[in-house]
GROMACS .gro file of C-alpha atoms in nm:
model
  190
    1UNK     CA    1   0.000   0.000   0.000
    2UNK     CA    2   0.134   0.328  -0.077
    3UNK     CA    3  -0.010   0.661  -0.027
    4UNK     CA    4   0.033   0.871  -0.351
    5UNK     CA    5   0.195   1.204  -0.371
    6UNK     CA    6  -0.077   1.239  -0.691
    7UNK     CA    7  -0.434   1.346  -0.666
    8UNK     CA    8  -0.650   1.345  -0.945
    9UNK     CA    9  -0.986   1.472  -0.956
   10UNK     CA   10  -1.079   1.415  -1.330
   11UNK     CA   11  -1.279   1.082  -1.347
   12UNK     CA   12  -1.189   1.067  -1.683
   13UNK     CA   13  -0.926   0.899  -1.656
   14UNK     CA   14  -1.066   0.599  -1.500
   15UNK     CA   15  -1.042   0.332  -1.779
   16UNK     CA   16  -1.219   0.074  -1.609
   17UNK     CA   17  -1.156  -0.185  -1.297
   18UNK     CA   18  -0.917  -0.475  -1.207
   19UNK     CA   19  -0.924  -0.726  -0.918
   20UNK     CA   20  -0.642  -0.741  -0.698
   21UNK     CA   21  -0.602  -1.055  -0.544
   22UNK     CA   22  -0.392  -1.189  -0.252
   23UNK     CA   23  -0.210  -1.495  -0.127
   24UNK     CA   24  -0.529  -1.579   0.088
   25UNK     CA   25  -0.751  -1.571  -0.222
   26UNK     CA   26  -0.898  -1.227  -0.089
   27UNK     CA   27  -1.003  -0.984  -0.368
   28UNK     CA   28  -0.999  -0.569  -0.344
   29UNK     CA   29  -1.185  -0.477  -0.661
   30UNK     CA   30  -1.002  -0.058  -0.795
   31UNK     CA   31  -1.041   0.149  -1.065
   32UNK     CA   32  -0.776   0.192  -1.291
   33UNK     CA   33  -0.686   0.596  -1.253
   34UNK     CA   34  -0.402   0.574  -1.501
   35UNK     CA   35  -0.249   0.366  -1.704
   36UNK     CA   36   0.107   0.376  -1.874
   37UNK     CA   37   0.385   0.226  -2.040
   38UNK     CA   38   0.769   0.269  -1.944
   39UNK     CA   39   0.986   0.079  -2.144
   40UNK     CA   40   0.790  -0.179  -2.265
   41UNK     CA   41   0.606  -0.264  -1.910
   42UNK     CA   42   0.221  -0.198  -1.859
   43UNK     CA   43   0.206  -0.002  -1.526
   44UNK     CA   44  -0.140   0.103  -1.363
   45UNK     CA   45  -0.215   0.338  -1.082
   46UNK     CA   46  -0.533   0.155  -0.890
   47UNK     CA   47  -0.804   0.309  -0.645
   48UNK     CA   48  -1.002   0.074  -0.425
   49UNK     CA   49  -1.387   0.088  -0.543
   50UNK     CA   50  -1.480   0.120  -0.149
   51UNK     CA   51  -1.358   0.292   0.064
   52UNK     CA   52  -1.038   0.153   0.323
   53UNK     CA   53  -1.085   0.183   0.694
   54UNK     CA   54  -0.829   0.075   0.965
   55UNK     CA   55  -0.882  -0.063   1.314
   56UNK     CA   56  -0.687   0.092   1.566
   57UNK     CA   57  -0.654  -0.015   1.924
   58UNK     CA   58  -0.652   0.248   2.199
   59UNK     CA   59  -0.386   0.171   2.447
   60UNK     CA   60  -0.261   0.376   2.795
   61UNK     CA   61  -0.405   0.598   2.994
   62UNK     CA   62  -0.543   0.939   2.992
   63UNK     CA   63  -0.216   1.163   2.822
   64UNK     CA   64  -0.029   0.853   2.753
   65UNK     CA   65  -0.293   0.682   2.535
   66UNK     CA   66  -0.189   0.592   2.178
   67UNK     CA   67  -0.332   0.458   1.868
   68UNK     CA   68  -0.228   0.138   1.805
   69UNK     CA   69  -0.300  -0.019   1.482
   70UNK     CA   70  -0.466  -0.317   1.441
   71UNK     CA   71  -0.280  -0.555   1.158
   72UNK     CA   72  -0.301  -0.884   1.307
   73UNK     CA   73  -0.535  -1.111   1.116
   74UNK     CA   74  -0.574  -1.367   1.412
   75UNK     CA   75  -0.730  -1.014   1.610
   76UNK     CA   76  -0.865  -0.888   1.305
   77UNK     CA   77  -1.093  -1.177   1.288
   78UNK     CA   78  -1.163  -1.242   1.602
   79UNK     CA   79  -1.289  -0.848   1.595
   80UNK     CA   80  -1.424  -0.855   1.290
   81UNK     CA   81  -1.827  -0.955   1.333
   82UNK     CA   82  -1.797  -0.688   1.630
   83UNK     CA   83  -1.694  -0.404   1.421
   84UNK     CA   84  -1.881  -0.527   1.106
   85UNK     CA   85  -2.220  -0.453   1.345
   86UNK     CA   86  -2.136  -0.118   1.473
   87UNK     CA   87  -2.094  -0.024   1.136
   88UNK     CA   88  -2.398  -0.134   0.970
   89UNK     CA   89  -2.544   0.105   1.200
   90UNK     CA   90  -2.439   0.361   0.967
   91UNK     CA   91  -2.556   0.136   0.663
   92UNK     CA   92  -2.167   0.054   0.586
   93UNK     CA   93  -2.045  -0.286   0.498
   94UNK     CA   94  -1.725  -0.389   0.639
   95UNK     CA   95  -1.534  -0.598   0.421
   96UNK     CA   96  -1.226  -0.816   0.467
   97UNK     CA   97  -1.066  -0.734   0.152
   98UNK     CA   98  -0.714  -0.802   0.017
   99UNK     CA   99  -0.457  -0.550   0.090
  100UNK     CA  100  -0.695  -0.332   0.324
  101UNK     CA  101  -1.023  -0.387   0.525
  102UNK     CA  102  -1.289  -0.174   0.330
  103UNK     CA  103  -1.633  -0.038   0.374
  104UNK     CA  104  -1.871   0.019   0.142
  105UNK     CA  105  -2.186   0.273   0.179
  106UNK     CA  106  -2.207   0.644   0.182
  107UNK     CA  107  -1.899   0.814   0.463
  108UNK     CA  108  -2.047   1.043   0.665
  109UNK     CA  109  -1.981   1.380   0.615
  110UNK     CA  110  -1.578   1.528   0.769
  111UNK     CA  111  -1.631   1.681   1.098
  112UNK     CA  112  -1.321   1.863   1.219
  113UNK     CA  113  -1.391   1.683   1.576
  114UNK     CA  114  -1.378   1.339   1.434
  115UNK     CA  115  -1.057   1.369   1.278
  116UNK     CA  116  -0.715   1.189   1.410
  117UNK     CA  117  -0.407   1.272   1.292
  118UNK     CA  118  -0.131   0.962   1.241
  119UNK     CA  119   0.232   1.047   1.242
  120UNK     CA  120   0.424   0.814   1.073
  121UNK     CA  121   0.760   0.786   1.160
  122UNK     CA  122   0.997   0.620   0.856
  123UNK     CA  123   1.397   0.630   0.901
  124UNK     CA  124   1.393   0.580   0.498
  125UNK     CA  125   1.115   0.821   0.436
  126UNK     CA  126   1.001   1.177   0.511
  127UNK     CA  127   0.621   1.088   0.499
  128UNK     CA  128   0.357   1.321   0.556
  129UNK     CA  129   0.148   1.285   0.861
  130UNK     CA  130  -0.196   1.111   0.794
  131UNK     CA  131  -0.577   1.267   0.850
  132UNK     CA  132  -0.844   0.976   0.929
  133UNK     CA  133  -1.187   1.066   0.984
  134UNK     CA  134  -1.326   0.849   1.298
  135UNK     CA  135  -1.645   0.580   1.185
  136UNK     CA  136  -1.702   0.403   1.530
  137UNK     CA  137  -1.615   0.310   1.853
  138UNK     CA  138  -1.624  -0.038   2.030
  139UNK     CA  139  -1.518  -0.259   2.252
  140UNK     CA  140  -1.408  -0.620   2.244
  141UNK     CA  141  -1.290  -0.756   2.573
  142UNK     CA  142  -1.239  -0.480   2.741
  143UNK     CA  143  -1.032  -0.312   2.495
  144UNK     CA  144  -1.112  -0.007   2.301
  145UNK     CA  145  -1.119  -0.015   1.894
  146UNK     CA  146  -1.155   0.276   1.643
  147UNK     CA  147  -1.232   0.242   1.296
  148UNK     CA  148  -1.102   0.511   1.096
  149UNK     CA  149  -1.107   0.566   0.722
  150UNK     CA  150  -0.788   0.806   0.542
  151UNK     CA  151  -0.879   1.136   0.392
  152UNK     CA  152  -0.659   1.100   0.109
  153UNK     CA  153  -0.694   0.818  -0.118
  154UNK     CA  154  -0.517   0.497  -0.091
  155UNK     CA  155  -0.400   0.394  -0.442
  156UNK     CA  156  -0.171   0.105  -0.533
  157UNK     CA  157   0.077   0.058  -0.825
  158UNK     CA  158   0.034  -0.233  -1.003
  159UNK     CA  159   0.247  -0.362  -1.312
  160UNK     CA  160   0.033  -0.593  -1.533
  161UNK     CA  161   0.213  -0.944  -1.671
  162UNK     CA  162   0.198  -1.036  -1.985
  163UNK     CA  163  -0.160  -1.268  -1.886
  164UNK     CA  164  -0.307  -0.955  -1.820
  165UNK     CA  165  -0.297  -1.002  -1.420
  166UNK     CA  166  -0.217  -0.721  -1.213
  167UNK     CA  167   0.062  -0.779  -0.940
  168UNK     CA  168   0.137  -0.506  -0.651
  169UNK     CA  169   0.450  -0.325  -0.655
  170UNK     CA  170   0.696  -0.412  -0.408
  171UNK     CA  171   0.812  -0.146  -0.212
  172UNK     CA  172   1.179  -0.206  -0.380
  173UNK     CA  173   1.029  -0.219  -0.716
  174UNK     CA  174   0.836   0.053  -0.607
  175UNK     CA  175   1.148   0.260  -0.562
  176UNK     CA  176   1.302   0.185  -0.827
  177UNK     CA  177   1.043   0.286  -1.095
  178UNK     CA  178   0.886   0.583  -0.869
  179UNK     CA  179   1.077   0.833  -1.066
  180UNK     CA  180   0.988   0.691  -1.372
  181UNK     CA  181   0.622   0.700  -1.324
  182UNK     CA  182   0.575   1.021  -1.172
  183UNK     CA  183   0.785   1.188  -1.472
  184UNK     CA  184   0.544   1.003  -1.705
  185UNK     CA  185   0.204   1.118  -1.478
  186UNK     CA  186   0.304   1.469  -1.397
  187UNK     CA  187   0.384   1.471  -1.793
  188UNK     CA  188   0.019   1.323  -1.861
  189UNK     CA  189  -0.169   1.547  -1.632
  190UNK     CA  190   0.057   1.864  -1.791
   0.00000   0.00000   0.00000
């Protein structure tokens, strides 16, 4: 998962959809926001059709308290029918999708209050810190759970083989091509 430096608010571009897939057979259905060639590879630029959320676990007390995030599948499932209830209450569908738990349904509107701000601290990267808009509360066991969906869009880069099957970046490929593709999308939205 990478969060992309590039926003896009022309729809036009949006060429269609692909299914990711993961090693557990999961699937994250995205549209394709861009597509494009460098040297001879397909590359495409994917946004989940619903919406991500993440499940964060509230730990301390009072001052100390910190936002722990939940990305343990064993507590993710054990969780999961809990927070899957507390948000059809809003008439969103929790989803256990590849890559990223997802919801889909109409967001709520952004209230200032319900906004959480994650710092993320990278040795390797100067990252930007990270506005998620609060979706519920609950508690499992005693313990406290948020479920929080970003602000900005989380988009994956995918290269497509030669069968026409989309496969995520690594973050080293990732690295390596990153200059490559933003040249070629800065150039396409010029």
């Amino acid at each position: 998962m990478f969060s992309s430096p590039f926003s896009d608010d022309n729809d036009n571009d949006r060429t269609g959809s692909i299914s990711l897939t993961d090693e557990k057979g999961r699937i994250l259905d995205c549209y394709i926001e861009h597509s494009l060639e460098v040297d001879g590879q397909e590359y495409v630029l994917l946004l989940p059709v619903d919406s991500p959320v993440e499940i964060f676990a509230w730990q301390g007390e009072d001052e100390e308290e910190e936002a722990v995030l939940v990305e343990d599948d064993l507590t993710i499932d054990k969780i999961f029918p809990t927070a899957q209830a507390v948000l059809s209450e809003q008439n969103l569908i929790l989803k256990n999708t590849a890559y990223a738990l997802t919801v889909s349904g109409d967001l709520p509107p952004v209230e200032e209050s319900e906004l959480f701000t994650l710092e993320i601290e990278d040795d390797e990267a100067d990252l930007e810190p990270e506005q998620l808009q609060l979706l519920a509360r609950f508690y499992d066991e005693e313990q406290e759970y948020a479920i929080y969906t970003p602000l900005d869009p989380l988009l994956f880069f995918a290269r497509i083989a030669k069968n026409g099957e989309p496969h995520l970046l690594s973050p080293e490929e990732f690295r390596k091509v990153q200059p490559l593709l933003e040249e070629h999308l800065f150039n396409e939205v010029e």
